[in-house]
mmCIF file of C-alpha atoms in Angstrom:
data_model
loop_
_atom_site.group_PDB
_atom_site.id
_atom_site.type_symbol
_atom_site.label_atom_id
_atom_site.label_comp_id
_atom_site.label_asym_id
_atom_site.label_seq_id
_atom_site.Cartn_x
_atom_site.Cartn_y
_atom_site.Cartn_z
ATOM 1 C CA MET U 1 -6.440 -39.033 2.427
ATOM 2 C CA PRO U 2 -5.579 -36.741 -0.497
ATOM 3 C CA PRO U 3 -4.858 -38.723 -3.695
ATOM 4 C CA ALA U 4 -1.347 -37.252 -3.940
ATOM 5 C CA LEU U 5 -0.416 -38.929 -0.640
ATOM 6 C CA LEU U 6 -1.565 -42.432 -1.503
ATOM 7 C CA ALA U 7 1.887 -43.540 -2.632
ATOM 8 C CA TYR U 8 3.522 -42.403 0.607
ATOM 9 C CA ASP U 9 1.103 -43.494 3.356
ATOM 10 C CA SER U 10 0.210 -40.870 5.980
ATOM 11 C CA CYS U 11 2.186 -38.173 7.793
ATOM 12 C CA SER U 12 3.119 -38.651 11.418
ATOM 13 C CA PRO U 13 1.254 -36.144 13.607
ATOM 14 C CA ILE U 14 4.053 -36.349 16.179
ATOM 15 C CA ARG U 15 7.265 -36.172 14.182
ATOM 16 C CA GLN U 16 5.659 -34.465 11.202
ATOM 17 C CA GLU U 17 7.487 -36.713 8.806
ATOM 18 C CA ILE U 18 6.598 -38.580 5.648
ATOM 19 C CA PRO U 19 7.701 -42.132 4.972
ATOM 20 C CA MET U 20 10.401 -42.491 2.325
ATOM 21 C CA PRO U 21 8.747 -44.223 -0.627
ATOM 22 C CA ARG U 22 9.831 -47.871 -0.776
ATOM 23 C CA LEU U 23 10.009 -47.527 -4.560
ATOM 24 C CA ILE U 24 12.662 -44.847 -4.178
ATOM 25 C CA VAL U 25 14.804 -46.950 -1.847
ATOM 26 C CA ILE U 26 14.604 -50.021 -4.057
ATOM 27 C CA ALA U 27 15.302 -48.087 -7.240
ATOM 28 C CA ALA U 28 18.224 -46.297 -5.601
ATOM 29 C CA MET U 29 19.794 -49.597 -4.615
ATOM 30 C CA LEU U 30 19.368 -51.093 -8.069
ATOM 31 C CA THR U 31 20.455 -48.155 -10.193
ATOM 32 C CA ALA U 32 24.132 -47.870 -11.067
ATOM 33 C CA ALA U 33 24.153 -44.093 -11.213
ATOM 34 C CA ALA U 34 24.593 -42.111 -8.018
ATOM 35 C CA THR U 35 22.573 -39.193 -9.348
ATOM 36 C CA ALA U 36 19.984 -38.537 -12.011
ATOM 37 C CA ALA U 37 19.891 -35.420 -14.169
ATOM 38 C CA PHE U 38 17.327 -32.892 -12.972
ATOM 39 C CA THR U 39 15.159 -31.242 -15.579
ATOM 40 C CA PRO U 40 12.555 -28.826 -14.196
ATOM 41 C CA ALA U 41 9.097 -29.598 -15.472
ATOM 42 C CA ALA U 42 7.028 -26.922 -17.115
ATOM 43 C CA SER U 43 4.981 -24.756 -14.765
ATOM 44 C CA ALA U 44 1.711 -26.405 -15.668
ATOM 45 C CA GLN U 45 -1.270 -27.890 -13.901
ATOM 46 C CA SER U 46 -0.410 -31.295 -12.392
ATOM 47 C CA SER U 47 -2.886 -34.132 -12.117
ATOM 48 C CA PHE U 48 -3.089 -37.280 -9.999
ATOM 49 C CA PHE U 49 -5.920 -39.735 -10.620
ATOM 50 C CA GLY U 50 -7.623 -37.056 -12.701
ATOM 51 C CA ILE U 51 -7.605 -34.499 -9.869
ATOM 52 C CA SER U 52 -5.822 -31.217 -10.555
ATOM 53 C CA ALA U 53 -3.042 -30.013 -8.258
ATOM 54 C CA PRO U 54 -1.827 -26.434 -7.690
ATOM 55 C CA LYS U 55 0.439 -24.803 -10.234
ATOM 56 C CA THR U 56 3.959 -23.711 -9.450
ATOM 57 C CA PRO U 57 4.108 -19.897 -9.579
ATOM 58 C CA VAL U 58 6.236 -18.759 -12.506
ATOM 59 C CA ALA U 59 8.442 -16.507 -10.356
ATOM 60 C CA LEU U 60 9.373 -19.484 -8.189
ATOM 61 C CA HIS U 61 9.621 -21.986 -11.019
ATOM 62 C CA GLN U 62 12.196 -19.874 -12.862
ATOM 63 C CA LYS U 63 14.670 -20.257 -9.991
ATOM 64 C CA LEU U 64 14.419 -24.041 -9.727
ATOM 65 C CA ASP U 65 17.833 -25.741 -9.587
ATOM 66 C CA GLN U 66 19.677 -22.440 -10.066
ATOM 67 C CA PRO U 67 22.627 -21.598 -7.764
ATOM 68 C CA VAL U 68 21.622 -19.773 -4.608
ATOM 69 C CA ALA U 69 22.453 -16.066 -4.695
ATOM 70 C CA PRO U 70 25.311 -14.884 -2.417
ATOM 71 C CA ARG U 71 22.885 -12.452 -0.775
ATOM 72 C CA LEU U 72 20.669 -15.299 0.417
ATOM 73 C CA LEU U 73 23.577 -17.203 1.938
ATOM 74 C CA ALA U 74 24.882 -14.018 3.580
ATOM 75 C CA THR U 75 21.481 -13.402 5.181
ATOM 76 C CA LEU U 76 21.404 -16.977 6.477
ATOM 77 C CA GLU U 77 24.894 -16.550 7.938
ATOM 78 C CA GLN U 78 23.660 -13.423 9.715
ATOM 79 C CA ALA U 79 20.607 -15.305 10.987
ATOM 80 C CA SER U 80 22.749 -18.179 12.230
ATOM 81 C CA HIS U 81 25.008 -15.804 14.160
ATOM 82 C CA ARG U 82 22.145 -13.799 15.693
ATOM 83 C CA GLY U 83 20.434 -16.952 16.902
ATOM 84 C CA LEU U 84 23.386 -17.755 19.158
ATOM 85 C CA ALA U 85 22.269 -15.047 21.586
ATOM 86 C CA PHE U 86 18.637 -16.188 21.792
ATOM 87 C CA ARG U 87 18.296 -17.706 25.257
ATOM 88 C CA THR U 88 14.847 -19.310 25.106
ATOM 89 C CA LYS U 89 15.126 -22.994 25.980
ATOM 90 C CA PRO U 90 13.978 -25.501 23.346
ATOM 91 C CA ASP U 91 11.577 -28.389 23.713
ATOM 92 C CA ALA U 92 13.710 -31.273 24.969
ATOM 93 C CA THR U 93 11.921 -33.759 22.691
ATOM 94 C CA VAL U 94 13.388 -32.165 19.556
ATOM 95 C CA LEU U 95 16.551 -34.276 19.874
ATOM 96 C CA LYS U 96 16.615 -37.903 21.023
ATOM 97 C CA ALA U 97 19.635 -39.778 22.409
ATOM 98 C CA ILE U 98 20.315 -43.046 20.543
ATOM 99 C CA PRO U 99 22.887 -45.897 20.756
ATOM 100 C CA GLY U 100 24.189 -45.592 17.217
ATOM 101 C CA THR U 101 27.258 -45.917 15.016
ATOM 102 C CA ARG U 102 29.709 -43.126 14.305
ATOM 103 C CA LEU U 103 29.694 -41.704 10.792
ATOM 104 C CA THR U 104 33.355 -40.723 10.553
ATOM 105 C CA THR U 105 36.833 -41.948 11.491
ATOM 106 C CA ASP U 106 38.704 -38.645 11.100
ATOM 107 C CA GLY U 107 37.803 -37.139 14.459
ATOM 108 C CA LYS U 108 35.061 -34.907 13.108
ATOM 109 C CA VAL U 109 31.450 -35.153 14.230
ATOM 110 C CA GLY U 110 29.289 -36.636 11.469
ATOM 111 C CA LEU U 111 25.869 -35.223 10.610
ATOM 112 C CA LEU U 112 23.734 -37.211 8.164
ATOM 113 C CA TYR U 113 20.709 -35.715 6.435
ATOM 114 C CA VAL U 114 18.459 -37.906 4.246
ATOM 115 C CA GLY U 115 15.540 -36.392 2.368
ATOM 116 C CA ALA U 116 14.074 -35.802 -1.075
ATOM 117 C CA ASP U 117 13.446 -32.717 -3.175
ATOM 118 C CA PHE U 118 9.705 -33.412 -3.545
ATOM 119 C CA CYS U 119 9.145 -33.702 0.211
ATOM 120 C CA PRO U 120 7.571 -30.624 1.907
ATOM 121 C CA TYR U 121 8.822 -31.573 5.373
ATOM 122 C CA CYS U 122 12.345 -32.044 4.042
ATOM 123 C CA ALA U 123 11.992 -28.633 2.417
ATOM 124 C CA SER U 124 11.360 -26.920 5.742
ATOM 125 C CA GLN U 125 13.898 -29.013 7.677
ATOM 126 C CA ARG U 126 16.763 -27.902 5.422
ATOM 127 C CA TRP U 127 16.447 -24.312 6.650
ATOM 128 C CA GLY U 128 17.233 -25.322 10.222
ATOM 129 C CA VAL U 129 19.998 -27.661 9.116
ATOM 130 C CA MET U 130 21.613 -24.846 7.128
ATOM 131 C CA LEU U 131 21.505 -22.471 10.101
ATOM 132 C CA THR U 132 23.291 -25.103 12.187
ATOM 133 C CA LEU U 133 25.925 -25.955 9.577
ATOM 134 C CA LEU U 134 26.860 -22.301 9.085
ATOM 135 C CA ARG U 135 28.022 -22.130 12.716
ATOM 136 C CA PHE U 136 30.688 -24.769 12.168
ATOM 137 C CA GLY U 137 31.923 -24.205 8.613
ATOM 138 C CA LYS U 138 31.366 -22.969 5.075
ATOM 139 C CA LEU U 139 28.401 -24.238 3.085
ATOM 140 C CA GLY U 140 28.337 -24.083 -0.714
ATOM 141 C CA GLY U 141 26.814 -25.677 -3.794
ATOM 142 C CA LEU U 142 23.237 -24.887 -2.777
ATOM 143 C CA ARG U 143 20.530 -24.600 -5.417
ATOM 144 C CA TYR U 144 17.007 -23.237 -5.248
ATOM 145 C CA MET U 145 14.312 -25.885 -4.883
ATOM 146 C CA LEU U 146 10.591 -26.258 -4.200
ATOM 147 C CA SER U 147 8.724 -29.242 -2.857
ATOM 148 C CA THR U 148 6.289 -30.829 -5.278
ATOM 149 C CA ALA U 149 3.178 -28.901 -6.276
ATOM 150 C CA SER U 150 1.031 -32.014 -5.853
ATOM 151 C CA ASP U 151 1.401 -32.813 -2.144
ATOM 152 C CA VAL U 152 0.514 -31.109 1.133
ATOM 153 C CA TYR U 153 2.165 -27.692 1.542
ATOM 154 C CA PRO U 154 2.705 -27.455 -2.243
ATOM 155 C CA ASN U 155 5.738 -25.554 -3.541
ATOM 156 C CA THR U 156 7.375 -25.173 -0.135
ATOM 157 C CA VAL U 157 10.376 -22.915 -0.735
ATOM 158 C CA THR U 158 13.737 -24.529 0.056
ATOM 159 C CA VAL U 159 17.129 -25.489 -1.363
ATOM 160 C CA THR U 160 18.458 -28.866 -2.427
ATOM 161 C CA PHE U 161 21.540 -30.468 -0.899
ATOM 162 C CA GLN U 162 22.196 -32.543 -4.033
ATOM 163 C CA HIS U 163 25.288 -30.532 -4.982
ATOM 164 C CA ALA U 164 26.127 -29.213 -1.502
ATOM 165 C CA SER U 165 29.729 -28.846 -0.365
ATOM 166 C CA TYR U 166 30.832 -28.260 3.205
ATOM 167 C CA GLN U 167 34.168 -27.279 4.704
ATOM 168 C CA SER U 168 34.629 -27.515 8.468
ATOM 169 C CA PRO U 169 37.394 -28.581 10.872
ATOM 170 C CA TYR U 170 34.723 -29.820 13.290
ATOM 171 C CA LEU U 171 31.815 -31.289 11.361
ATOM 172 C CA ASP U 172 31.423 -33.737 8.475
ATOM 173 C CA PHE U 173 28.121 -33.106 6.685
ATOM 174 C CA GLN U 174 26.676 -35.952 4.617
ATOM 175 C CA ALA U 175 23.546 -35.274 2.571
ATOM 176 C CA VAL U 176 21.492 -37.758 0.554
ATOM 177 C CA GLU U 177 18.605 -36.457 -1.545
ATOM 178 C CA THR U 178 16.952 -39.737 -2.511
ATOM 179 C CA ALA U 179 14.632 -38.300 -5.178
ATOM 180 C CA ASP U 180 14.161 -35.161 -7.241
ATOM 181 C CA ARG U 181 11.121 -32.892 -7.339
ATOM 182 C CA ASP U 182 9.486 -35.246 -9.870
ATOM 183 C CA GLU U 183 9.940 -38.153 -7.422
ATOM 184 C CA GLN U 184 12.572 -39.839 -9.588
ATOM 185 C CA PRO U 185 15.550 -41.590 -7.902
ATOM 186 C CA LEU U 186 18.469 -39.241 -7.367
ATOM 187 C CA MET U 187 21.196 -40.046 -4.813
ATOM 188 C CA ILE U 188 22.084 -43.413 -3.265
ATOM 189 C CA PRO U 189 22.921 -43.908 0.427
ATOM 190 C CA ASN U 190 26.266 -45.651 0.890
ATOM 191 C CA LYS U 191 26.493 -48.938 2.818
ATOM 192 C CA LEU U 192 27.036 -47.339 6.214
ATOM 193 C CA GLN U 193 24.269 -44.801 5.646
ATOM 194 C CA MET U 194 21.906 -47.567 4.571
ATOM 195 C CA ARG U 195 22.696 -49.599 7.699
ATOM 196 C CA ILE U 196 21.971 -46.535 9.822
ATOM 197 C CA LEU U 197 18.689 -45.925 7.999
ATOM 198 C CA ASN U 198 17.623 -49.551 8.371
ATOM 199 C CA THR U 199 18.259 -49.389 12.119
ATOM 200 C CA PHE U 200 17.354 -45.884 13.229
ATOM 201 C CA ASP U 201 14.880 -44.792 10.566
ATOM 202 C CA ALA U 202 12.556 -47.517 11.800
ATOM 203 C CA PRO U 203 10.484 -48.231 14.935
ATOM 204 C CA PRO U 204 11.023 -47.793 17.847
ATOM 205 C CA TYR U 205 13.170 -44.786 16.933
ATOM 206 C CA VAL U 206 10.603 -43.316 14.506
ATOM 207 C CA HIS U 207 6.915 -43.948 13.987
ATOM 208 C CA PHE U 208 7.189 -45.083 10.355
ATOM 209 C CA ALA U 209 10.052 -47.080 8.850
ATOM 210 C CA GLY U 210 11.845 -45.213 6.087
ATOM 211 C CA SER U 211 10.607 -41.759 7.123
ATOM 212 C CA ILE U 212 12.049 -38.532 5.775
ATOM 213 C CA PRO U 213 13.485 -36.114 6.638
ATOM 214 C CA PHE U 214 15.993 -38.087 8.682
ATOM 215 C CA VAL U 215 18.757 -36.295 10.597
ATOM 216 C CA TYR U 216 21.341 -38.375 12.484
ATOM 217 C CA LEU U 217 24.155 -36.959 14.584
ATOM 218 C CA ASP U 218 27.152 -39.290 14.756
ATOM 219 C CA GLY U 219 25.384 -42.191 16.443
ATOM 220 C CA LYS U 220 24.469 -40.177 19.532
ATOM 221 C CA TYR U 221 21.395 -38.165 18.591
ATOM 222 C CA GLU U 222 18.522 -38.169 16.132
ATOM 223 C CA LEU U 223 16.141 -35.303 15.391
ATOM 224 C CA GLY U 224 12.683 -36.224 16.618
ATOM 225 C CA GLN U 225 10.887 -33.122 15.327
ATOM 226 C CA LEU U 226 11.202 -30.554 12.593
ATOM 227 C CA LEU U 227 13.387 -27.521 13.266
ATOM 228 C CA VAL U 228 11.132 -25.543 10.906
ATOM 229 C CA THR U 229 7.615 -26.528 9.814
ATOM 230 C CA PRO U 230 6.251 -26.027 6.270
ATOM 231 C CA ASP U 231 3.344 -23.884 7.436
ATOM 232 C CA GLN U 232 5.845 -21.334 8.811
ATOM 233 C CA LEU U 233 7.186 -20.772 5.283
ATOM 234 C CA LYS U 234 3.884 -20.388 3.435
ATOM 235 C CA ASP U 235 3.575 -17.596 0.847
ATOM 236 C CA GLN U 236 7.213 -16.466 1.204
ATOM 237 C CA ASN U 237 10.117 -16.556 -1.229
ATOM 238 C CA TRP U 238 13.682 -17.551 -0.386
ATOM 239 C CA GLN U 239 14.938 -14.100 0.583
ATOM 240 C CA GLN U 240 11.838 -13.335 2.647
ATOM 241 C CA ILE U 241 12.347 -16.508 4.673
ATOM 242 C CA ALA U 242 16.033 -15.772 5.232
ATOM 243 C CA THR U 243 15.235 -12.190 6.258
ATOM 244 C CA ALA U 244 12.648 -13.403 8.785
ATOM 245 C CA LEU U 245 15.131 -15.917 10.168
ATOM 246 C CA ALA U 246 17.617 -13.076 10.680
ATOM 247 C CA ASP U 247 15.107 -10.862 12.524
ATOM 248 C CA PRO U 248 15.086 -11.480 16.306
ATOM 249 C CA LYS U 249 11.637 -9.876 16.468
ATOM 250 C CA SER U 250 10.034 -12.240 13.950
ATOM 251 C CA ALA U 251 7.895 -15.191 14.980
ATOM 252 C CA LEU U 252 9.957 -17.459 12.723
ATOM 253 C CA PHE U 253 13.235 -16.520 14.426
ATOM 254 C CA ARG U 254 11.788 -17.008 17.896
ATOM 255 C CA SER U 255 10.337 -20.400 17.010
ATOM 256 C CA VAL U 256 13.288 -21.828 15.113
ATOM 257 C CA MET U 257 16.362 -20.639 17.016
ATOM 258 C CA PRO U 258 15.836 -22.610 20.259
ATOM 259 C CA ARG U 259 15.762 -25.837 18.226
ATOM 260 C CA VAL U 260 18.760 -24.842 16.132
ATOM 261 C CA ASN U 261 20.604 -24.003 19.350
ATOM 262 C CA LEU U 262 19.809 -27.463 20.721
ATOM 263 C CA LEU U 263 21.268 -29.177 17.646
ATOM 264 C CA THR U 264 24.268 -26.853 17.960
ATOM 265 C CA ALA U 265 24.668 -27.789 21.639
ATOM 266 C CA ALA U 266 24.646 -31.480 20.711
ATOM 267 C CA ILE U 267 27.422 -30.962 18.174
ATOM 268 C CA CYS U 268 29.419 -28.966 20.732
ATOM 269 C CA HIS U 269 28.936 -31.758 23.270
ATOM 270 C CA LEU U 270 30.413 -34.253 20.826
ATOM 271 C CA ASP U 271 33.296 -32.194 19.398
ATOM 272 C CA GLY U 272 34.802 -30.938 22.644
ATOM 273 C CA GLY U 273 33.148 -27.521 22.623
ATOM 274 C CA ARG U 274 34.533 -26.137 19.380
ATOM 275 C CA PRO U 275 34.491 -23.474 18.122
ATOM 276 C CA VAL U 276 34.529 -21.785 21.498
ATOM 277 C CA ASP U 277 32.610 -18.665 20.430
ATOM 278 C CA VAL U 278 29.736 -20.829 19.199
ATOM 279 C CA CYS U 279 29.715 -23.405 21.979
ATOM 280 C CA THR U 280 29.855 -20.856 24.796
ATOM 281 C CA ALA U 281 27.189 -18.553 23.311
ATOM 282 C CA SER U 282 24.312 -17.780 25.670
ATOM 283 C CA GLY U 283 21.679 -19.367 23.437
ATOM 284 C CA VAL U 284 23.654 -22.597 23.096
ATOM 285 C CA ALA U 285 24.287 -22.696 26.846
ATOM 286 C CA ALA U 286 20.538 -22.386 27.475
ATOM 287 C CA ALA U 287 19.818 -25.198 25.026
ATOM 288 C CA LYS U 288 22.537 -27.387 26.543
ATOM 289 C CA SER U 289 20.618 -27.472 29.817
ATOM 290 C CA VAL U 290 17.904 -29.623 28.228
ATOM 291 C CA LEU U 291 20.228 -31.797 26.132
ATOM 292 C CA ALA U 292 19.951 -35.517 26.866
ATOM 293 C CA LYS U 293 23.381 -36.897 27.744
#
């Protein structure tokens, strides 16, 4: 096992997840602050147990924690819309039916994401989550982020949900980034979120207790696989990834959209089929046929 992974145990070969560090959970519960200030580290060689880790490229490092450019969000909105017409059926195991607790009391469907900035699998998962959210509302407050340079899939290009805002008449998005890119405690799950994590982010629902990324849909569904994998994002910057996601001819689009359509179909199933143009789209209808009821 690579030295950088010793603190986190091993990755699940099935769910492609990494366990949430127990230290992070304990520290988050004990700290009084809901967030910790993020200060990007210098783009220098990292070292764990005397073994050097890859550097963060300067061009990527300079964008860390900066607001996402409007162009990037516009390209993602275009990608999200184009994916609605992609009729390939997804793998049914992407989304698992669960007997859970609702997240909201206001009639909206609740979607909970729990991850960490350092986590490469969280980094890739956010892209699929964003594509889904953009179908139901307006997403803001995003900032450029990279996974840690000292783990598998170093410097995976992503955003952070730490400052995310979301406006939707249908969906309530709750995001908890438990740690920053330097693996320091960041955001604290509230009591309901912690109860959900203790129950559904543990066997038999997942392979490792406390695994991230964790995506929970209003007590009815839980993501069992990644919507996007880190290897699909290798050697690309933010705009290149968004452009590929918006291109129906790209391998990334054709891989990701069936899974995004399945998550979309699950939300539509729970919110009464709204908005109609999204929930009746051909790609969502195809995904709905494999949705566990």
